[in-house]
Coordinates of C-alpha atoms (C1' of nucleotides) in Angstrom, one line a residue:
Chain A
M1 CA 220.4 -99.8 74.1
S2 CA 219.0 -99.8 70.6
V3 CA 219.1 -102.9 68.4
F4 CA 221.7 -101.5 66.0
T5 CA 224.8 -99.6 67.0
A6 CA 227.4 -97.8 64.9
P7 CA 230.5 -99.8 64.1
K8 CA 233.1 -99.6 66.8
G9 CA 235.3 -96.6 66.9
I10 CA 233.6 -94.4 64.4
P11 CA 232.7 -90.8 65.3
E12 CA 229.3 -89.5 64.2
Y13 CA 228.4 -85.9 64.0
F14 CA 224.9 -84.4 64.1
P15 CA 223.3 -81.0 64.5
P16 CA 224.1 -78.6 66.0
N17 CA 227.7 -79.8 66.4
S18 CA 228.1 -81.1 62.9
A19 CA 228.2 -77.5 61.7
A20 CA 231.6 -77.2 63.4
F21 CA 232.8 -80.4 61.8
L22 CA 232.0 -79.0 58.3
A23 CA 233.5 -75.7 59.2
V24 CA 236.8 -77.3 60.2
R25 CA 237.0 -79.2 57.0
E26 CA 236.1 -76.1 54.9
K27 CA 238.7 -74.0 56.6
L28 CA 241.4 -76.6 56.0
V29 CA 240.4 -77.1 52.4
G30 CA 240.1 -73.4 51.8
A31 CA 243.7 -72.8 52.7
A32 CA 244.8 -75.4 50.1
R33 CA 242.5 -74.0 47.4
R34 CA 243.9 -70.5 47.9
A35 CA 247.4 -71.9 47.2
G36 CA 246.3 -73.2 43.8
Y37 CA 245.5 -76.8 44.6
G38 CA 242.8 -78.6 42.7
Y39 CA 240.3 -81.1 44.0
V40 CA 240.5 -84.8 43.4
E41 CA 237.8 -87.3 44.2
L42 CA 239.2 -90.8 44.5
P43 CA 238.1 -94.3 45.4
I44 CA 237.6 -95.1 49.1
F45 CA 239.1 -98.5 48.5
E46 CA 242.0 -99.6 46.2
D47 CA 243.9 -102.7 45.3
T48 CA 245.5 -104.0 48.5
T49 CA 248.9 -104.2 46.8
L50 CA 248.9 -100.4 46.2
F51 CA 249.0 -99.7 49.9
A52 CA 251.4 -102.6 50.7
R53 CA 253.8 -101.2 48.2
G54 CA 253.2 -97.5 48.7
V55 CA 252.9 -97.3 52.5
G56 CA 255.5 -99.9 53.2
E57 CA 255.4 -103.6 54.0
S58 CA 257.0 -103.2 57.4
T59 CA 254.7 -100.4 58.7
D60 CA 252.2 -101.0 61.4
V61 CA 249.5 -99.6 59.1
V62 CA 250.1 -102.3 56.5
T63 CA 250.9 -105.2 58.8
K64 CA 248.0 -104.9 61.2
E65 CA 245.7 -101.9 60.6
M66 CA 244.2 -102.4 57.2
Y67 CA 240.6 -103.1 56.5
T68 CA 241.2 -105.7 53.8
F69 CA 238.6 -108.0 52.2
A70 CA 238.0 -109.9 49.0
D71 CA 235.3 -108.5 46.6
R72 CA 233.0 -110.8 44.8
G73 CA 235.5 -111.2 42.0
G74 CA 238.0 -112.5 44.4
R75 CA 240.3 -109.5 44.2
S76 CA 241.9 -108.3 47.5
V77 CA 240.9 -104.7 48.1
T78 CA 241.5 -102.4 51.1
L79 CA 239.7 -99.4 52.5
R80 CA 242.3 -96.6 52.1
P81 CA 244.3 -96.1 55.3
E82 CA 245.9 -92.9 54.0
G83 CA 245.7 -90.7 50.9
T84 CA 249.0 -90.3 49.2
A85 CA 249.3 -93.7 47.6
G86 CA 245.9 -93.4 45.9
V87 CA 246.7 -89.9 44.6
M88 CA 250.0 -91.2 43.2
R89 CA 248.2 -94.1 41.5
A90 CA 245.6 -91.7 39.9
V91 CA 248.4 -89.3 38.8
I92 CA 250.3 -92.1 37.1
E93 CA 247.2 -93.8 35.7
H94 CA 245.8 -90.7 34.1
G95 CA 249.0 -89.1 33.1
L96 CA 248.5 -86.0 35.2
D97 CA 252.3 -85.7 35.4
R98 CA 252.7 -85.3 31.7
G99 CA 251.9 -81.6 31.8
Q100 CA 253.2 -78.7 33.8
L101 CA 254.8 -79.4 37.1
P102 CA 254.2 -79.3 39.9
V103 CA 250.8 -81.1 40.0
K104 CA 249.0 -79.6 43.0
L105 CA 246.0 -81.6 44.3
Y106 CA 243.9 -81.7 47.4
Y107 CA 241.4 -84.2 48.8
A108 CA 239.1 -84.6 51.7
G109 CA 237.2 -87.6 53.0
P110 CA 237.2 -90.7 55.2
F111 CA 240.2 -93.1 55.9
F112 CA 240.2 -96.4 57.7
R113 CA 242.5 -98.0 60.1
Y114 CA 241.7 -101.1 62.2
E115 CA 243.1 -100.0 65.5
R116 CA 241.9 -100.1 69.1
P117 CA 239.8 -96.9 69.4
Q118 CA 240.9 -94.2 71.9
A119 CA 240.4 -90.5 72.5
G120 CA 241.1 -88.9 69.1
R121 CA 241.9 -92.2 67.4
Y122 CA 239.1 -93.6 65.3
R123 CA 238.7 -96.5 62.9
Q124 CA 237.1 -94.2 60.4
L125 CA 238.9 -90.8 60.4
Q126 CA 238.4 -87.7 58.3
Q127 CA 241.3 -86.1 56.6
V128 CA 242.1 -83.2 54.4
G129 CA 245.3 -83.7 52.4
V130 CA 247.4 -82.0 49.7
E131 CA 250.1 -83.3 47.4
A132 CA 252.5 -81.3 45.3
I133 CA 254.2 -83.5 42.7
G134 CA 257.1 -83.2 40.4
V135 CA 259.2 -80.3 41.7
D136 CA 262.0 -80.8 44.3
D137 CA 262.0 -77.2 45.5
P138 CA 262.3 -76.5 49.2
A139 CA 260.0 -73.5 48.8
L140 CA 257.3 -76.0 47.9
D141 CA 257.9 -77.9 51.2
A142 CA 257.4 -74.6 53.0
E143 CA 254.3 -73.8 51.0
V144 CA 252.7 -77.1 52.0
I145 CA 253.5 -76.6 55.6
A146 CA 252.3 -73.0 55.5
I147 CA 248.9 -74.2 54.1
A148 CA 248.3 -76.4 57.1
D149 CA 249.4 -73.7 59.5
T150 CA 247.1 -71.2 57.8
G151 CA 244.2 -73.6 58.0
F152 CA 244.7 -74.1 61.7
R153 CA 245.1 -70.4 62.3
D154 CA 242.0 -69.5 60.3
L155 CA 240.1 -71.7 62.7
G156 CA 241.3 -69.6 65.6
L157 CA 243.6 -72.3 67.0
S158 CA 246.8 -71.3 68.8
G159 CA 247.6 -74.1 71.2
Y160 CA 249.6 -76.2 68.7
R161 CA 253.2 -76.3 67.5
L162 CA 254.9 -77.4 64.3
E163 CA 257.7 -79.8 64.6
I164 CA 260.0 -80.5 61.7
T165 CA 263.1 -82.5 60.8
S166 CA 264.8 -84.1 57.9
L167 CA 265.0 -87.8 57.3
G168 CA 267.6 -87.6 54.5
D169 CA 267.3 -89.6 51.4
A170 CA 268.9 -92.6 49.6
S171 CA 272.2 -90.7 49.6
C172 CA 272.6 -90.6 53.3
R173 CA 269.9 -92.5 55.2
P174 CA 271.2 -96.0 54.6
Q175 CA 274.6 -95.2 56.2
Y176 CA 273.0 -93.5 59.1
R177 CA 270.5 -96.3 59.5
A178 CA 273.4 -98.8 59.8
E179 CA 275.2 -96.6 62.3
L180 CA 272.0 -96.3 64.4
Q181 CA 271.5 -100.0 64.3
D182 CA 275.0 -100.6 65.5
F183 CA 274.3 -98.3 68.4
L184 CA 270.9 -99.9 69.2
R185 CA 272.3 -103.5 69.2
K186 CA 274.6 -102.6 72.1
L187 CA 271.7 -101.5 74.3
P188 CA 269.8 -103.8 76.7
L189 CA 266.4 -103.5 75.0
D190 CA 263.4 -105.8 75.3
D191 CA 262.7 -108.3 72.5
E192 CA 260.0 -106.3 70.8
T193 CA 262.1 -103.1 70.6
R194 CA 265.1 -105.2 69.5
Q195 CA 263.0 -106.5 66.6
R196 CA 261.9 -103.0 65.7
A197 CA 265.5 -101.9 65.6
E198 CA 266.1 -104.5 62.9
I199 CA 263.1 -103.6 60.8
N200 CA 262.8 -99.8 61.3
P201 CA 265.5 -98.5 63.7
L202 CA 264.4 -94.9 63.3
R203 CA 261.2 -95.6 65.0
V204 CA 262.9 -96.8 68.2
L205 CA 264.0 -93.2 68.7
D206 CA 260.4 -92.2 69.2
D207 CA 259.9 -94.5 72.2
K208 CA 258.0 -92.8 75.0
R209 CA 259.2 -94.9 77.9
P210 CA 261.5 -92.9 80.2
D211 CA 264.0 -95.7 80.8
V212 CA 264.3 -96.3 77.0
R213 CA 264.6 -92.6 76.4
E214 CA 267.5 -92.5 78.8
L215 CA 269.3 -95.3 76.9
L216 CA 268.8 -93.3 73.7
A217 CA 270.2 -90.1 75.0
D218 CA 273.4 -90.5 73.0
A219 CA 271.9 -92.1 70.0
P220 CA 273.2 -90.7 66.6
L221 CA 270.6 -88.5 64.9
M222 CA 269.7 -88.2 61.2
V223 CA 270.1 -84.5 61.1
D224 CA 273.8 -84.8 62.0
H225 CA 274.3 -87.3 59.1
L226 CA 272.6 -85.5 56.3
S227 CA 274.3 -85.4 52.9
P228 CA 275.4 -81.9 51.8
E229 CA 272.4 -81.8 49.4
C230 CA 269.9 -82.9 52.0
R231 CA 271.3 -80.5 54.5
E232 CA 271.1 -77.6 52.1
H233 CA 267.5 -78.6 51.3
Y234 CA 266.6 -78.7 55.0
E235 CA 268.2 -75.3 55.6
Q236 CA 266.3 -73.7 52.8
V237 CA 263.0 -75.1 54.0
K238 CA 263.6 -73.6 57.4
G239 CA 264.5 -70.3 55.7
H240 CA 261.4 -70.2 53.7
L241 CA 259.2 -71.0 56.7
T242 CA 260.7 -68.1 58.4
D243 CA 260.0 -66.0 55.3
L244 CA 256.4 -67.1 55.5
G245 CA 256.2 -66.3 59.2
V246 CA 255.5 -69.9 60.2
K247 CA 256.9 -70.8 63.6
F248 CA 258.4 -74.2 64.1
V249 CA 260.6 -76.2 66.4
E250 CA 263.1 -78.8 65.3
N251 CA 262.5 -82.3 66.6
P252 CA 265.4 -84.5 65.4
R253 CA 263.7 -87.6 66.9
M254 CA 260.5 -87.2 65.1
V255 CA 259.5 -90.3 63.2
R256 CA 256.8 -91.0 60.7
G257 CA 255.0 -94.3 60.5
L258 CA 254.9 -94.5 56.8
D259 CA 258.0 -95.7 54.9
Y260 CA 257.9 -93.3 51.9
Y261 CA 259.0 -90.2 53.6
T262 CA 262.3 -88.5 52.7
K263 CA 264.0 -85.3 53.6
T264 CA 261.5 -82.9 55.1
T265 CA 259.0 -84.3 57.5
F266 CA 256.7 -82.4 59.9
E267 CA 254.0 -82.8 62.4
F268 CA 251.5 -80.4 64.0
V269 CA 251.0 -81.3 67.7
H270 CA 248.3 -80.1 70.0
D271 CA 248.9 -80.4 73.7
G272 CA 245.2 -80.5 74.8
L273 CA 244.2 -83.7 73.2
G274 CA 245.6 -86.5 75.4
A275 CA 247.7 -89.2 74.0
Q276 CA 246.7 -88.8 70.3
S277 CA 248.2 -85.3 70.0
G278 CA 249.0 -85.1 66.3
I279 CA 246.5 -83.0 64.4
G280 CA 248.4 -83.2 61.1
G281 CA 251.6 -84.4 59.5
G282 CA 253.4 -85.0 56.3
G283 CA 256.6 -84.6 54.4
R284 CA 258.4 -85.2 51.2
Y285 CA 258.3 -88.6 49.4
D286 CA 260.8 -88.5 46.6
G287 CA 260.9 -92.2 45.9
L288 CA 257.2 -93.0 45.9
M289 CA 256.2 -92.3 42.3
A290 CA 258.9 -94.5 41.0
E291 CA 258.1 -97.2 43.5
L292 CA 254.5 -97.3 42.2
G293 CA 255.6 -97.6 38.6
G294 CA 255.5 -94.0 37.5
Q295 CA 258.3 -91.6 36.4
P296 CA 260.8 -90.8 39.2
L297 CA 259.2 -87.6 40.3
S298 CA 259.4 -86.0 43.8
G299 CA 256.5 -85.1 45.9
V300 CA 255.5 -83.4 49.1
G301 CA 252.2 -83.3 51.0
F302 CA 250.3 -83.6 54.3
G303 CA 247.3 -85.2 55.9
L304 CA 245.4 -83.2 58.5
G305 CA 243.0 -84.9 60.9
V306 CA 239.6 -83.2 60.8
D307 CA 238.3 -85.1 63.8
R308 CA 241.3 -84.2 66.0
T309 CA 241.3 -80.6 64.8
L310 CA 237.7 -80.4 65.8
L311 CA 238.6 -81.8 69.3
A312 CA 241.4 -79.1 69.4
C313 CA 238.8 -76.5 68.7
E314 CA 236.6 -77.7 71.5
V315 CA 239.6 -77.8 73.9
E316 CA 240.5 -74.2 73.0
G317 CA 236.8 -73.1 73.2
V318 CA 236.5 -72.0 69.6
T319 CA 233.4 -72.9 67.7
P320 CA 233.8 -72.6 64.0
G321 CA 230.8 -72.4 61.8
D322 CA 227.3 -71.2 62.1
T323 CA 225.1 -73.4 64.2
A324 CA 221.9 -71.6 63.3
R325 CA 219.7 -73.8 61.1
C326 CA 218.0 -70.9 59.3
D327 CA 217.8 -67.2 59.0
V328 CA 214.0 -66.8 59.0
F329 CA 211.5 -69.0 60.8
C330 CA 207.9 -68.8 59.6
V331 CA 205.1 -69.0 62.2
P332 CA 201.6 -69.5 60.6
L333 CA 198.4 -69.3 62.6
G334 CA 195.7 -71.2 60.8
D335 CA 195.5 -73.0 57.5
A336 CA 195.1 -69.9 55.3
A337 CA 198.2 -68.3 56.8
K338 CA 200.1 -71.6 56.5
A339 CA 199.4 -71.8 52.7
R340 CA 200.6 -68.2 52.3
L341 CA 203.8 -68.8 54.4
V342 CA 204.6 -72.1 52.7
A343 CA 204.7 -70.3 49.4
L344 CA 206.6 -67.4 50.8
A345 CA 209.2 -69.8 52.3
G346 CA 209.7 -71.3 48.9
Q347 CA 210.3 -67.9 47.3
L348 CA 212.8 -66.9 50.0
R349 CA 214.7 -70.1 49.7
A350 CA 214.9 -69.6 46.0
R351 CA 216.6 -66.3 46.8
G352 CA 219.2 -68.0 49.0
V353 CA 217.6 -67.3 52.4
R354 CA 217.6 -70.2 54.8
V355 CA 214.0 -70.6 55.9
D356 CA 212.2 -73.0 58.1
L357 CA 208.5 -73.2 59.1
A358 CA 206.5 -74.4 62.1
Y359 CA 204.9 -77.5 60.8
G360 CA 202.4 -79.8 62.5
G361 CA 199.9 -77.1 63.6
K362 CA 201.9 -76.1 66.7
G363 CA 200.4 -73.5 68.9
L364 CA 201.8 -70.0 68.7
K365 CA 203.8 -70.4 71.9
G366 CA 205.3 -73.7 70.7
A367 CA 206.0 -72.3 67.3
M368 CA 207.8 -69.2 68.7
K369 CA 209.8 -71.6 70.9
A370 CA 210.8 -73.6 67.8
A371 CA 211.8 -70.3 66.1
D372 CA 214.0 -69.5 69.0
R373 CA 215.7 -72.9 69.0
S374 CA 216.3 -72.8 65.3
G375 CA 218.7 -70.0 65.7
A376 CA 216.9 -67.9 63.2
R377 CA 217.4 -64.1 63.3
F378 CA 213.8 -63.4 62.4
A379 CA 210.4 -64.9 63.0
L380 CA 207.8 -64.2 60.3
V381 CA 204.4 -64.5 61.9
V382 CA 201.2 -64.5 59.9
G383 CA 197.7 -65.0 61.4
E384 CA 194.1 -64.5 60.3
R385 CA 194.2 -60.9 61.4
D386 CA 197.4 -60.2 59.4
L387 CA 195.9 -61.9 56.4
A388 CA 192.9 -59.6 56.5
E389 CA 195.2 -56.6 56.8
G390 CA 197.6 -57.9 54.1
N391 CA 200.5 -57.9 56.5
A392 CA 203.1 -60.2 58.0
Q393 CA 204.8 -59.6 61.3
L394 CA 208.6 -59.6 61.1
K395 CA 210.1 -60.1 64.6
E396 CA 213.8 -59.8 65.3
L397 CA 214.3 -62.5 67.9
S398 CA 217.4 -61.1 69.6
T399 CA 215.8 -57.7 70.4
G400 CA 212.1 -58.6 70.4
E401 CA 211.4 -55.7 68.0
Q402 CA 208.5 -56.5 65.7
R403 CA 207.1 -54.6 62.7
A404 CA 204.4 -55.2 60.1
L405 CA 205.5 -55.9 56.5
P406 CA 203.1 -55.9 53.5
L407 CA 202.6 -59.5 52.5
D408 CA 202.7 -58.6 48.8
G409 CA 206.3 -57.3 49.0
A410 CA 207.3 -59.7 51.8
V411 CA 210.2 -61.3 49.8
T412 CA 212.0 -58.0 49.2
G413 CA 211.1 -56.8 52.7
V414 CA 212.7 -59.8 54.3
L415 CA 215.7 -59.6 52.1
R416 CA 216.2 -56.0 53.0
A417 CA 215.9 -56.7 56.7
L418 CA 218.5 -59.5 56.4
G419 CA 220.9 -57.4 54.4
G420 CA 220.3 -54.1 56.2
S421 CA 222.0 -54.5 59.5
D422 CA 224.1 -57.5 58.4
T423 CA 227.2 -55.4 57.8
Chain B
rG1 C1' 247.2 -107.7 71.1
rU2 C1' 248.1 -105.9 76.8
rG3 C1' 246.4 -103.1 81.1
rG4 C1' 243.0 -99.6 84.1
rG5 C1' 238.1 -97.2 84.6
rU6 C1' 232.8 -97.0 83.7
rG7 C1' 227.8 -99.3 82.5
rU8 C1' 221.0 -96.3 86.3
rA9 C1' 215.5 -91.9 82.0
rG10 C1' 216.7 -89.2 75.2
rC11 C1' 221.5 -86.5 77.4
rU12 C1' 224.8 -85.5 82.0
rC13 C1' 224.8 -88.0 86.3
rA14 C1' 223.3 -88.9 92.0
rG15 C1' 221.8 -93.2 94.7
rC16 C1' 225.3 -93.9 102.1
rC17 C1' 226.1 -99.5 106.0
rG18 C1' 221.8 -104.2 100.9
rG19 C1' 215.4 -102.3 102.5
rU20 C1' 210.1 -101.3 96.9
rA21 C1' 214.0 -95.7 91.4
rG22 C1' 216.0 -90.0 91.8
rA23 C1' 217.9 -84.8 90.1
rG24 C1' 219.2 -81.4 86.3
rC25 C1' 218.9 -80.7 81.1
rA26 C1' 215.8 -81.7 77.0
rC27 C1' 210.7 -82.6 75.3
rU28 C1' 205.1 -81.5 75.6
rG29 C1' 201.0 -78.7 77.7
rG30 C1' 199.4 -74.7 80.8
rG31 C1' 200.1 -69.8 83.5
rU32 C1' 199.6 -65.6 78.6
rU33 C1' 192.4 -68.5 73.7
rG34 C1' 198.3 -63.8 68.6
rU35 C1' 204.4 -64.0 70.5
rG36 C1' 210.2 -67.2 72.0
rG37 C1' 214.5 -66.6 75.4
rU38 C1' 213.8 -65.6 82.2
rC39 C1' 210.2 -67.4 85.8
rC40 C1' 206.1 -70.6 87.9
rC41 C1' 202.9 -75.2 87.5
rA42 C1' 201.9 -80.0 85.4
rG43 C1' 203.1 -84.3 82.4
rG44 C1' 206.9 -90.0 82.0
rU45 C1' 209.5 -93.5 80.1
rG46 C1' 213.5 -97.2 83.2
rU47 C1' 214.4 -105.4 81.4
rC48 C1' 219.4 -100.2 86.9
rG49 C1' 224.3 -103.6 80.2
rC50 C1' 223.4 -109.1 80.2
rG51 C1' 223.7 -114.1 82.9
rG52 C1' 224.4 -116.6 87.3
rG53 C1' 225.3 -116.6 92.8
rU54 C1' 224.8 -115.0 98.2
rU55 C1' 220.4 -113.1 101.0
rC56 C1' 213.9 -112.8 103.9
rA57 C1' 215.4 -108.7 100.5
rA58 C1' 220.5 -106.9 95.3
rG59 C1' 221.0 -100.7 91.3
rU60 C1' 224.1 -101.7 95.8
rC61 C1' 227.9 -107.7 97.6
rC62 C1' 230.4 -112.0 94.7
rC63 C1' 231.6 -114.6 89.9
rG64 C1' 231.2 -114.6 84.7
rU65 C1' 230.2 -112.1 80.2
rC66 C1' 229.4 -108.1 76.8
rA67 C1' 229.7 -103.0 75.7
rC68 C1' 231.8 -98.4 76.1
rU69 C1' 236.0 -95.7 77.6
rC70 C1' 241.2 -94.1 78.7
rA71 C1' 246.2 -95.6 78.3
rC72 C1' 250.3 -98.8 76.1
rC73 C1' 251.4 -99.6 71.0
rC74 C1' 250.8 -96.7 66.7
rC75 C1' 249.2 -92.5 64.2
rA76 C1' 245.5 -88.0 61.7

RNA sequence: GUGGGUGUAGCUCAGCCGGUAGAGCACUGGGUUGUGGUCCCAGGUGUCGCGGGUUCAAGUCCCGUCACUCACCCCA
């Protein structure tokens, strides 16, 4: 055991597998970019009050999972546990909502929750998220959901499903909530669950224990108590999803852990991941902007878990990204050849080719082995004999075919070889 | 915060009823003094997580402790 170890519960990625991590993030981000979302780079930590207000005082995230500390000025700050509150803060602070609506933004980066680590549950997690602010249009809900679905599909994933429901809004949820509470109070529940029923009764519906599930079989459901407006919104979202060719299942018992959600909520679930099966989730949050001191604008967005999506890829046997470290691997024999190849490597890199070289005076056998392990398509070998002849040997590693290339035109020769049979 | 499982080489792990530490992979060199992948040969590192106990003898049994891990809870 080394003297220092990584902080508990934080995944680390290194080559060659880190290529897959990057590829997952790029695919998810790409789907958002293609739908007209612009990138925001935001603080990793914010004023603690922002999250307490934005995420909700009664949520587990706020009550027991935040990395909170005092900075040297005595201010209480918190490592961001989710992305939406920070985006809203930035939108309000910089007046991004003064122009055309909707404001469409995406972000990618680390988030932090102090929880007991588990398979797929980390204290530092990577997320890609989007937010569309200022237009309460069901088609926008559908767009956001479709972006996530597209991202997962682009990766080659198929073993997941999309669950959706509607949580209503201020016009219907309070009445339903009271009705559900009445129902729950009559059940023989344990103290902890009873307490949850008082604080956030909706979350009781999500209980996984079979005996509790049985008690809840006849519980009233939000989808049966939606206001006409919320019902219409929900129906339209489903219609647009069908238009977009996005498959979904309705899960009227789905619950989200953050307080700000209204109307549409959704979750992408993968069955191969063990207990932590959600690879992405989100929904509409029409009251959040006002809650944080901005104008009363609606919003809809999601957060996708990059770490869990990567796990899903592994489970499904898909390996996104290119694990090869370079395209061309230079093998010099002797100092004169090395000087020539070092220069050539620099020229090729300037032209966009990924090039590595056998450093450290490796023998030919060892250098060729390094070339093989690098994943390069070509090895470029130069020895004393080649120097004398003015040649380099370009060897295609997959076939073993090798041909001489004039050293003087080596850059174009290599470029041609790479481009030639690439298509 | 509450349970279960596991800690042996860089990695994955074997190690029986207690008897002086093993394999595969990876790495390096050689077989091939200028050619990788397959094959063959050679090369080595272990406070057996840590502390205590039982024993002539502990990787192995007992107690404690720490770490990791899975699950509850919760969520991405």
